JSON list of C-alpha atoms in Angstrom, two decimals:
[
{"chain": "A", "resi": 1, "resn": "MET", "atom": "CA", "xyz": [-17.11, 5.90, 14.41]},
{"chain": "A", "resi": 2, "resn": "ILE", "atom": "CA", "xyz": [-14.99, 5.70, 11.29]},
{"chain": "A", "resi": 3, "resn": "TYR", "atom": "CA", "xyz": [-12.11, 3.21, 11.54]},
{"chain": "A", "resi": 4, "resn": "THR", "atom": "CA", "xyz": [-9.21, 3.56, 9.10]},
{"chain": "A", "resi": 5, "resn": "GLU", "atom": "CA", "xyz": [-6.28, 1.18, 9.17]},
{"chain": "A", "resi": 6, "resn": "THR", "atom": "CA", "xyz": [-3.03, 2.99, 8.34]},
{"chain": "A", "resi": 7, "resn": "GLU", "atom": "CA", "xyz": [-0.35, 1.81, 5.95]},
{"chain": "A", "resi": 8, "resn": "ILE", "atom": "CA", "xyz": [1.26, 0.03, 8.92]},
{"chain": "A", "resi": 9, "resn": "SER", "atom": "CA", "xyz": [-0.84, -3.01, 9.71]},
{"chain": "A", "resi": 10, "resn": "GLY", "atom": "CA", "xyz": [-2.42, -2.92, 13.16]},
{"chain": "A", "resi": 11, "resn": "VAL", "atom": "CA", "xyz": [-2.28, 0.86, 13.64]},
{"chain": "A", "resi": 12, "resn": "TRP", "atom": "CA", "xyz": [-5.71, 2.49, 13.29]},
{"chain": "A", "resi": 13, "resn": "ILE", "atom": "CA", "xyz": [-7.09, 6.02, 13.17]},
{"chain": "A", "resi": 14, "resn": "MET", "atom": "CA", "xyz": [-10.55, 6.37, 14.65]},
{"chain": "A", "resi": 15, "resn": "GLU", "atom": "CA", "xyz": [-12.80, 9.35, 13.96]},
{"chain": "A", "resi": 16, "resn": "PRO", "atom": "CA", "xyz": [-15.96, 9.63, 16.05]},
{"chain": "A", "resi": 17, "resn": "ASN", "atom": "CA", "xyz": [-19.33, 10.86, 14.92]},
{"chain": "A", "resi": 18, "resn": "VAL", "atom": "CA", "xyz": [-19.70, 14.20, 16.69]},
{"chain": "A", "resi": 19, "resn": "PHE", "atom": "CA", "xyz": [-23.16, 15.63, 17.29]},
{"chain": "A", "resi": 20, "resn": "ALA", "atom": "CA", "xyz": [-22.78, 19.36, 17.90]},
{"chain": "A", "resi": 21, "resn": "ASP", "atom": "CA", "xyz": [-25.17, 22.26, 18.33]},
{"chain": "A", "resi": 22, "resn": "ALA", "atom": "CA", "xyz": [-25.23, 25.61, 20.11]},
{"chain": "A", "resi": 23, "resn": "ARG", "atom": "CA", "xyz": [-25.14, 23.83, 23.49]},
{"chain": "A", "resi": 24, "resn": "GLY", "atom": "CA", "xyz": [-21.95, 21.87, 22.82]},
{"chain": "A", "resi": 25, "resn": "TYR", "atom": "CA", "xyz": [-21.33, 18.38, 21.49]},
{"chain": "A", "resi": 26, "resn": "PHE", "atom": "CA", "xyz": [-21.74, 14.67, 22.19]},
{"chain": "A", "resi": 27, "resn": "MET", "atom": "CA", "xyz": [-19.68, 11.75, 20.90]},
{"chain": "A", "resi": 28, "resn": "GLU", "atom": "CA", "xyz": [-18.94, 8.15, 21.73]},
{"chain": "A", "resi": 29, "resn": "ALA", "atom": "CA", "xyz": [-15.20, 7.99, 22.39]},
{"chain": "A", "resi": 30, "resn": "TYR", "atom": "CA", "xyz": [-15.09, 4.21, 22.79]},
{"chain": "A", "resi": 31, "resn": "LYS", "atom": "CA", "xyz": [-17.57, 1.41, 22.31]},
{"chain": "A", "resi": 32, "resn": "LYS", "atom": "CA", "xyz": [-16.17, -2.02, 23.12]},
{"chain": "A", "resi": 33, "resn": "THR", "atom": "CA", "xyz": [-18.33, -4.10, 20.77]},
{"chain": "A", "resi": 34, "resn": "GLU", "atom": "CA", "xyz": [-17.68, -1.84, 17.79]},
{"chain": "A", "resi": 35, "resn": "PHE", "atom": "CA", "xyz": [-13.96, -1.60, 18.58]},
{"chain": "A", "resi": 36, "resn": "GLU", "atom": "CA", "xyz": [-13.65, -5.40, 18.76]},
{"chain": "A", "resi": 37, "resn": "GLN", "atom": "CA", "xyz": [-15.55, -5.86, 15.47]},
{"chain": "A", "resi": 38, "resn": "LYS", "atom": "CA", "xyz": [-13.17, -3.51, 13.65]},
{"chain": "A", "resi": 39, "resn": "ILE", "atom": "CA", "xyz": [-9.82, -3.96, 15.41]},
{"chain": "A", "resi": 40, "resn": "GLY", "atom": "CA", "xyz": [-10.05, -7.03, 17.62]},
{"chain": "A", "resi": 41, "resn": "GLN", "atom": "CA", "xyz": [-10.18, -7.81, 21.30]},
{"chain": "A", "resi": 42, "resn": "VAL", "atom": "CA", "xyz": [-8.09, -5.61, 23.56]},
{"chain": "A", "resi": 43, "resn": "ASP", "atom": "CA", "xyz": [-8.69, -5.75, 27.29]},
{"chain": "A", "resi": 44, "resn": "PHE", "atom": "CA", "xyz": [-8.15, -2.14, 28.35]},
{"chain": "A", "resi": 45, "resn": "ILE", "atom": "CA", "xyz": [-7.54, -2.06, 32.11]},
{"chain": "A", "resi": 46, "resn": "GLN", "atom": "CA", "xyz": [-6.66, 1.56, 32.82]},
{"chain": "A", "resi": 47, "resn": "ASP", "atom": "CA", "xyz": [-7.30, 5.10, 31.60]},
{"chain": "A", "resi": 48, "resn": "ASN", "atom": "CA", "xyz": [-4.48, 7.65, 31.90]},
{"chain": "A", "resi": 49, "resn": "GLU", "atom": "CA", "xyz": [-4.35, 11.40, 31.38]},
{"chain": "A", "resi": 50, "resn": "SER", "atom": "CA", "xyz": [-1.37, 13.70, 30.90]},
{"chain": "A", "resi": 51, "resn": "SER", "atom": "CA", "xyz": [-0.86, 17.40, 30.36]},
{"chain": "A", "resi": 52, "resn": "SER", "atom": "CA", "xyz": [2.09, 19.06, 28.62]},
{"chain": "A", "resi": 53, "resn": "THR", "atom": "CA", "xyz": [3.06, 22.51, 27.39]},
{"chain": "A", "resi": 54, "resn": "GLN", "atom": "CA", "xyz": [4.05, 23.72, 23.92]},
{"chain": "A", "resi": 55, "resn": "GLY", "atom": "CA", "xyz": [7.32, 22.30, 22.64]},
{"chain": "A", "resi": 56, "resn": "VAL", "atom": "CA", "xyz": [7.28, 19.22, 24.88]},
{"chain": "A", "resi": 57, "resn": "LEU", "atom": "CA", "xyz": [8.36, 16.09, 23.06]},
{"chain": "A", "resi": 58, "resn": "ARG", "atom": "CA", "xyz": [7.74, 12.78, 24.84]},
{"chain": "A", "resi": 59, "resn": "GLY", "atom": "CA", "xyz": [9.02, 9.50, 23.50]},
{"chain": "A", "resi": 60, "resn": "LEU", "atom": "CA", "xyz": [9.67, 7.23, 21.90]},
{"chain": "A", "resi": 61, "resn": "HIS", "atom": "CA", "xyz": [8.46, 4.89, 24.68]},
{"chain": "A", "resi": 62, "resn": "TYR", "atom": "CA", "xyz": [7.42, 1.25, 24.98]},
{"chain": "A", "resi": 63, "resn": "GLN", "atom": "CA", "xyz": [7.42, -1.59, 27.48]},
{"chain": "A", "resi": 64, "resn": "LEU", "atom": "CA", "xyz": [8.98, -5.00, 26.90]},
{"chain": "A", "resi": 65, "resn": "GLU", "atom": "CA", "xyz": [6.94, -8.19, 26.96]},
{"chain": "A", "resi": 66, "resn": "PRO", "atom": "CA", "xyz": [5.26, -9.49, 29.02]},
{"chain": "A", "resi": 67, "resn": "TYR", "atom": "CA", "xyz": [4.21, -5.94, 29.96]},
{"chain": "A", "resi": 68, "resn": "ALA", "atom": "CA", "xyz": [3.92, -4.47, 26.48]},
{"chain": "A", "resi": 69, "resn": "GLN", "atom": "CA", "xyz": [0.99, -2.08, 26.11]},
{"chain": "A", "resi": 70, "resn": "SER", "atom": "CA", "xyz": [-1.60, -1.46, 23.44]},
{"chain": "A", "resi": 71, "resn": "LYS", "atom": "CA", "xyz": [-2.80, 2.14, 23.65]},
{"chain": "A", "resi": 72, "resn": "LEU", "atom": "CA", "xyz": [-5.83, 4.06, 22.44]},
{"chain": "A", "resi": 73, "resn": "VAL", "atom": "CA", "xyz": [-4.79, 7.72, 22.57]},
{"chain": "A", "resi": 74, "resn": "ARG", "atom": "CA", "xyz": [-6.64, 10.99, 22.00]},
{"chain": "A", "resi": 75, "resn": "VAL", "atom": "CA", "xyz": [-6.24, 14.67, 22.74]},
{"chain": "A", "resi": 76, "resn": "ILE", "atom": "CA", "xyz": [-9.09, 16.35, 24.57]},
{"chain": "A", "resi": 77, "resn": "GLN", "atom": "CA", "xyz": [-7.56, 19.84, 24.64]},
{"chain": "A", "resi": 78, "resn": "GLY", "atom": "CA", "xyz": [-4.93, 21.36, 22.37]},
{"chain": "A", "resi": 79, "resn": "GLU", "atom": "CA", "xyz": [-3.04, 19.79, 19.48]},
{"chain": "A", "resi": 80, "resn": "ALA", "atom": "CA", "xyz": [-0.17, 17.31, 19.19]},
{"chain": "A", "resi": 81, "resn": "LEU", "atom": "CA", "xyz": [1.61, 15.26, 16.59]},
{"chain": "A", "resi": 82, "resn": "ASP", "atom": "CA", "xyz": [1.29, 11.65, 17.76]},
{"chain": "A", "resi": 83, "resn": "LEU", "atom": "CA", "xyz": [3.57, 8.86, 16.54]},
{"chain": "A", "resi": 84, "resn": "ALA", "atom": "CA", "xyz": [3.67, 5.07, 16.44]},
{"chain": "A", "resi": 85, "resn": "VAL", "atom": "CA", "xyz": [6.92, 3.39, 15.33]},
{"chain": "A", "resi": 86, "resn": "ASP", "atom": "CA", "xyz": [6.93, -0.27, 14.30]},
{"chain": "A", "resi": 87, "resn": "ILE", "atom": "CA", "xyz": [9.56, -2.11, 16.38]},
{"chain": "A", "resi": 88, "resn": "ARG", "atom": "CA", "xyz": [8.45, -5.70, 15.65]},
{"chain": "A", "resi": 89, "resn": "LYS", "atom": "CA", "xyz": [11.45, -7.74, 14.49]},
{"chain": "A", "resi": 90, "resn": "GLY", "atom": "CA", "xyz": [10.78, -9.27, 11.09]},
{"chain": "A", "resi": 91, "resn": "SER", "atom": "CA", "xyz": [8.01, -6.81, 10.24]},
{"chain": "A", "resi": 92, "resn": "PRO", "atom": "CA", "xyz": [7.98, -5.53, 6.65]},
{"chain": "A", "resi": 93, "resn": "THR", "atom": "CA", "xyz": [7.47, -2.04, 8.15]},
{"chain": "A", "resi": 94, "resn": "PHE", "atom": "CA", "xyz": [10.11, -2.32, 10.92]},
{"chain": "A", "resi": 95, "resn": "GLY", "atom": "CA", "xyz": [11.42, 1.16, 11.78]},
{"chain": "A", "resi": 96, "resn": "LYS", "atom": "CA", "xyz": [8.62, 2.93, 9.86]},
{"chain": "A", "resi": 97, "resn": "TYR", "atom": "CA", "xyz": [6.25, 5.29, 11.60]},
{"chain": "A", "resi": 98, "resn": "ILE", "atom": "CA", "xyz": [2.76, 6.74, 11.45]},
{"chain": "A", "resi": 99, "resn": "ALA", "atom": "CA", "xyz": [2.28, 10.40, 12.40]},
{"chain": "A", "resi": 100, "resn": "VAL", "atom": "CA", "xyz": [-1.21, 11.75, 13.09]},
{"chain": "A", "resi": 101, "resn": "GLU", "atom": "CA", "xyz": [-2.31, 15.18, 14.27]},
{"chain": "A", "resi": 102, "resn": "LEU", "atom": "CA", "xyz": [-4.62, 14.70, 17.23]},
{"chain": "A", "resi": 103, "resn": "SER", "atom": "CA", "xyz": [-6.55, 17.62, 18.65]},
{"chain": "A", "resi": 104, "resn": "GLY", "atom": "CA", "xyz": [-9.46, 18.54, 20.84]},
{"chain": "A", "resi": 105, "resn": "GLU", "atom": "CA", "xyz": [-11.02, 19.94, 17.68]},
{"chain": "A", "resi": 106, "resn": "ASN", "atom": "CA", "xyz": [-10.65, 16.97, 15.29]},
{"chain": "A", "resi": 107, "resn": "LYS", "atom": "CA", "xyz": [-11.29, 14.39, 18.06]},
{"chain": "A", "resi": 108, "resn": "ARG", "atom": "CA", "xyz": [-9.30, 11.72, 16.21]},
{"chain": "A", "resi": 109, "resn": "GLN", "atom": "CA", "xyz": [-7.90, 8.78, 18.12]},
{"chain": "A", "resi": 110, "resn": "LEU", "atom": "CA", "xyz": [-4.94, 6.56, 17.37]},
{"chain": "A", "resi": 111, "resn": "PHE", "atom": "CA", "xyz": [-4.82, 2.87, 18.27]},
{"chain": "A", "resi": 112, "resn": "ILE", "atom": "CA", "xyz": [-1.25, 1.68, 18.80]},
{"chain": "A", "resi": 113, "resn": "PRO", "atom": "CA", "xyz": [-0.87, -2.08, 19.27]},
{"chain": "A", "resi": 114, "resn": "LYS", "atom": "CA", "xyz": [1.85, -3.89, 21.19]},
{"chain": "A", "resi": 115, "resn": "GLY", "atom": "CA", "xyz": [5.16, -3.90, 19.36]},
{"chain": "A", "resi": 116, "resn": "PHE", "atom": "CA", "xyz": [5.22, -0.17, 18.67]},
{"chain": "A", "resi": 117, "resn": "ALA", "atom": "CA", "xyz": [7.07, 2.72, 20.30]},
{"chain": "A", "resi": 118, "resn": "HIS", "atom": "CA", "xyz": [4.94, 5.80, 21.01]},
{"chain": "A", "resi": 119, "resn": "GLY", "atom": "CA", "xyz": [5.72, 9.48, 21.24]},
{"chain": "A", "resi": 120, "resn": "PHE", "atom": "CA", "xyz": [4.21, 12.91, 20.72]},
{"chain": "A", "resi": 121, "resn": "TYR", "atom": "CA", "xyz": [5.13, 16.56, 20.18]},
{"chain": "A", "resi": 122, "resn": "VAL", "atom": "CA", "xyz": [2.95, 19.36, 21.58]},
{"chain": "A", "resi": 123, "resn": "MET", "atom": "CA", "xyz": [2.02, 21.89, 18.90]},
{"chain": "A", "resi": 124, "resn": "SER", "atom": "CA", "xyz": [-0.40, 24.08, 20.90]},
{"chain": "A", "resi": 125, "resn": "GLU", "atom": "CA", "xyz": [0.09, 26.17, 24.05]},
{"chain": "A", "resi": 126, "resn": "THR", "atom": "CA", "xyz": [-0.96, 23.18, 26.16]},
{"chain": "A", "resi": 127, "resn": "VAL", "atom": "CA", "xyz": [-2.28, 19.71, 25.46]},
{"chain": "A", "resi": 128, "resn": "VAL", "atom": "CA", "xyz": [-4.27, 17.22, 27.49]},
{"chain": "A", "resi": 129, "resn": "PHE", "atom": "CA", "xyz": [-3.95, 13.58, 26.41]},
{"chain": "A", "resi": 130, "resn": "THR", "atom": "CA", "xyz": [-6.12, 10.72, 27.56]},
{"chain": "A", "resi": 131, "resn": "TYR", "atom": "CA", "xyz": [-5.36, 7.14, 26.73]},
{"chain": "A", "resi": 132, "resn": "LYS", "atom": "CA", "xyz": [-6.42, 3.61, 27.50]},
{"chain": "A", "resi": 133, "resn": "VAL", "atom": "CA", "xyz": [-3.86, 0.86, 28.10]},
{"chain": "A", "resi": 134, "resn": "ASP", "atom": "CA", "xyz": [-4.15, -2.90, 28.37]},
{"chain": "A", "resi": 135, "resn": "ASN", "atom": "CA", "xyz": [-1.23, -3.45, 30.77]},
{"chain": "A", "resi": 136, "resn": "PRO", "atom": "CA", "xyz": [-0.04, -1.52, 33.83]},
{"chain": "A", "resi": 137, "resn": "TYR", "atom": "CA", "xyz": [3.05, 0.69, 33.84]},
{"chain": "A", "resi": 138, "resn": "MET", "atom": "CA", "xyz": [6.06, -1.39, 34.87]},
{"chain": "A", "resi": 139, "resn": "PRO", "atom": "CA", "xyz": [9.19, 0.77, 35.27]},
{"chain": "A", "resi": 140, "resn": "ALA", "atom": "CA", "xyz": [11.56, -2.23, 35.07]},
{"chain": "A", "resi": 141, "resn": "HIS", "atom": "CA", "xyz": [10.19, -3.06, 31.59]},
{"chain": "A", "resi": 142, "resn": "GLU", "atom": "CA", "xyz": [10.06, 0.51, 30.24]},
{"chain": "A", "resi": 143, "resn": "ARG", "atom": "CA", "xyz": [12.37, 1.25, 27.33]},
{"chain": "A", "resi": 144, "resn": "GLY", "atom": "CA", "xyz": [12.85, 4.05, 24.84]},
{"chain": "A", "resi": 145, "resn": "ILE", "atom": "CA", "xyz": [14.29, 4.94, 21.47]},
{"chain": "A", "resi": 146, "resn": "ARG", "atom": "CA", "xyz": [15.87, 8.29, 20.79]},
{"chain": "A", "resi": 147, "resn": "PHE", "atom": "CA", "xyz": [13.31, 10.71, 19.31]},
{"chain": "A", "resi": 148, "resn": "ASP", "atom": "CA", "xyz": [15.78, 12.03, 16.73]},
{"chain": "A", "resi": 149, "resn": "ASP", "atom": "CA", "xyz": [17.22, 8.68, 15.64]},
{"chain": "A", "resi": 150, "resn": "PRO", "atom": "CA", "xyz": [18.29, 9.14, 11.99]},
{"chain": "A", "resi": 151, "resn": "VAL", "atom": "CA", "xyz": [17.45, 5.49, 11.19]},
{"chain": "A", "resi": 152, "resn": "ILE", "atom": "CA", "xyz": [13.76, 6.24, 11.84]},
{"chain": "A", "resi": 153, "resn": "GLY", "atom": "CA", "xyz": [13.98, 9.83, 10.57]},
{"chain": "A", "resi": 154, "resn": "VAL", "atom": "CA", "xyz": [10.84, 11.24, 12.20]},
{"chain": "A", "resi": 155, "resn": "ASP", "atom": "CA", "xyz": [9.62, 14.56, 10.83]},
{"chain": "A", "resi": 156, "resn": "TRP", "atom": "CA", "xyz": [8.27, 16.04, 14.08]},
{"chain": "A", "resi": 157, "resn": "ARG", "atom": "CA", "xyz": [7.11, 19.16, 12.18]},
{"chain": "A", "resi": 158, "resn": "ILE", "atom": "CA", "xyz": [8.99, 21.39, 14.60]},
{"chain": "A", "resi": 159, "resn": "ILE", "atom": "CA", "xyz": [9.10, 24.98, 13.41]},
{"chain": "A", "resi": 160, "resn": "GLN", "atom": "CA", "xyz": [12.70, 26.15, 13.01]},
{"chain": "A", "resi": 161, "resn": "GLY", "atom": "CA", "xyz": [13.82, 28.11, 16.04]},
{"chain": "A", "resi": 162, "resn": "ASN", "atom": "CA", "xyz": [11.28, 26.55, 18.40]},
{"chain": "A", "resi": 163, "resn": "VAL", "atom": "CA", "xyz": [12.66, 25.04, 21.58]},
{"chain": "A", "resi": 164, "resn": "VAL", "atom": "CA", "xyz": [12.11, 21.30, 22.07]},
{"chain": "A", "resi": 165, "resn": "ASN", "atom": "CA", "xyz": [11.56, 20.35, 25.69]},
{"chain": "A", "resi": 166, "resn": "THR", "atom": "CA", "xyz": [12.29, 16.69, 26.38]},
{"chain": "A", "resi": 167, "resn": "SER", "atom": "CA", "xyz": [13.48, 14.70, 29.37]},
{"chain": "A", "resi": 168, "resn": "GLU", "atom": "CA", "xyz": [17.06, 13.70, 30.03]},
{"chain": "A", "resi": 169, "resn": "LYS", "atom": "CA", "xyz": [15.93, 10.06, 29.84]},
{"chain": "A", "resi": 170, "resn": "ASP", "atom": "CA", "xyz": [14.55, 10.61, 26.33]},
{"chain": "A", "resi": 171, "resn": "ARG", "atom": "CA", "xyz": [17.72, 12.46, 25.21]},
{"chain": "A", "resi": 172, "resn": "GLN", "atom": "CA", "xyz": [19.85, 9.53, 26.47]},
{"chain": "A", "resi": 173, "resn": "ALA", "atom": "CA", "xyz": [17.73, 6.77, 24.89]},
{"chain": "A", "resi": 174, "resn": "PRO", "atom": "CA", "xyz": [19.50, 4.52, 22.38]},
{"chain": "A", "resi": 175, "resn": "GLY", "atom": "CA", "xyz": [18.84, 4.52, 18.66]},
{"chain": "A", "resi": 176, "resn": "LEU", "atom": "CA", "xyz": [16.68, 1.84, 17.08]},
{"chain": "A", "resi": 177, "resn": "CYS", "atom": "CA", "xyz": [19.69, -0.33, 16.16]},
{"chain": "A", "resi": 178, "resn": "ASP", "atom": "CA", "xyz": [20.84, -0.47, 19.81]},
{"chain": "A", "resi": 179, "resn": "ALA", "atom": "CA", "xyz": [17.45, -0.59, 21.54]},
{"chain": "A", "resi": 180, "resn": "GLU", "atom": "CA", "xyz": [16.38, -3.61, 23.57]},
{"chain": "A", "resi": 181, "resn": "ILE", "atom": "CA", "xyz": [13.39, -5.06, 21.73]},
{"chain": "A", "resi": 182, "resn": "ASN", "atom": "CA", "xyz": [11.60, -8.36, 22.31]},
{"chain": "A", "resi": 183, "resn": "PHE", "atom": "CA", "xyz": [8.72, -8.09, 19.83]},
{"chain": "A", "resi": 184, "resn": "GLU", "atom": "CA", "xyz": [8.34, -10.48, 16.89]},
{"chain": "A", "resi": 185, "resn": "TYR", "atom": "CA", "xyz": [6.19, -9.80, 13.85]},
{"chain": "A", "resi": 186, "resn": "LYS", "atom": "CA", "xyz": [3.32, -12.24, 13.47]},
{"chain": "A", "resi": 187, "resn": "LYS", "atom": "CA", "xyz": [1.45, -12.43, 10.17]}
]
């Protein structure tokens, strides 16, 4: 596995070694000891899977402390633009984002630590995401930031004229300046 820390400290792109032949392929998607040597200890407690259709935009989502979640996300079918937005107060990269194309073909993964909002846009006909989390889903602690907030200025790479399908909850989310955030940057 190749681990590459992005320009935002704590966010990592992971690229597995894929062994392919005429029969198919094999890869290690996660190896705890290697992950902890490169990134640090994260106690993943649950694996989730979601499916979405082309044009779906989900996010930007996060959970407040003490139920904040670190996530290790990957696409097993299709292609999506995946995002992590730094929402740690006092961070030198507060409000900045990392965008990575994840696909069943490139098999990249994105590690998103606590203190980041997460979202994705489906670029293929369908997409199947799988992701590990280190805290359970707690609806009372779930929050969001508007996906088109001009302060963040995400380039979702949406082709002009394409329909964006997002939830009413995501359309009504506040901008970054008005969002409830309880994360502090720690050096």
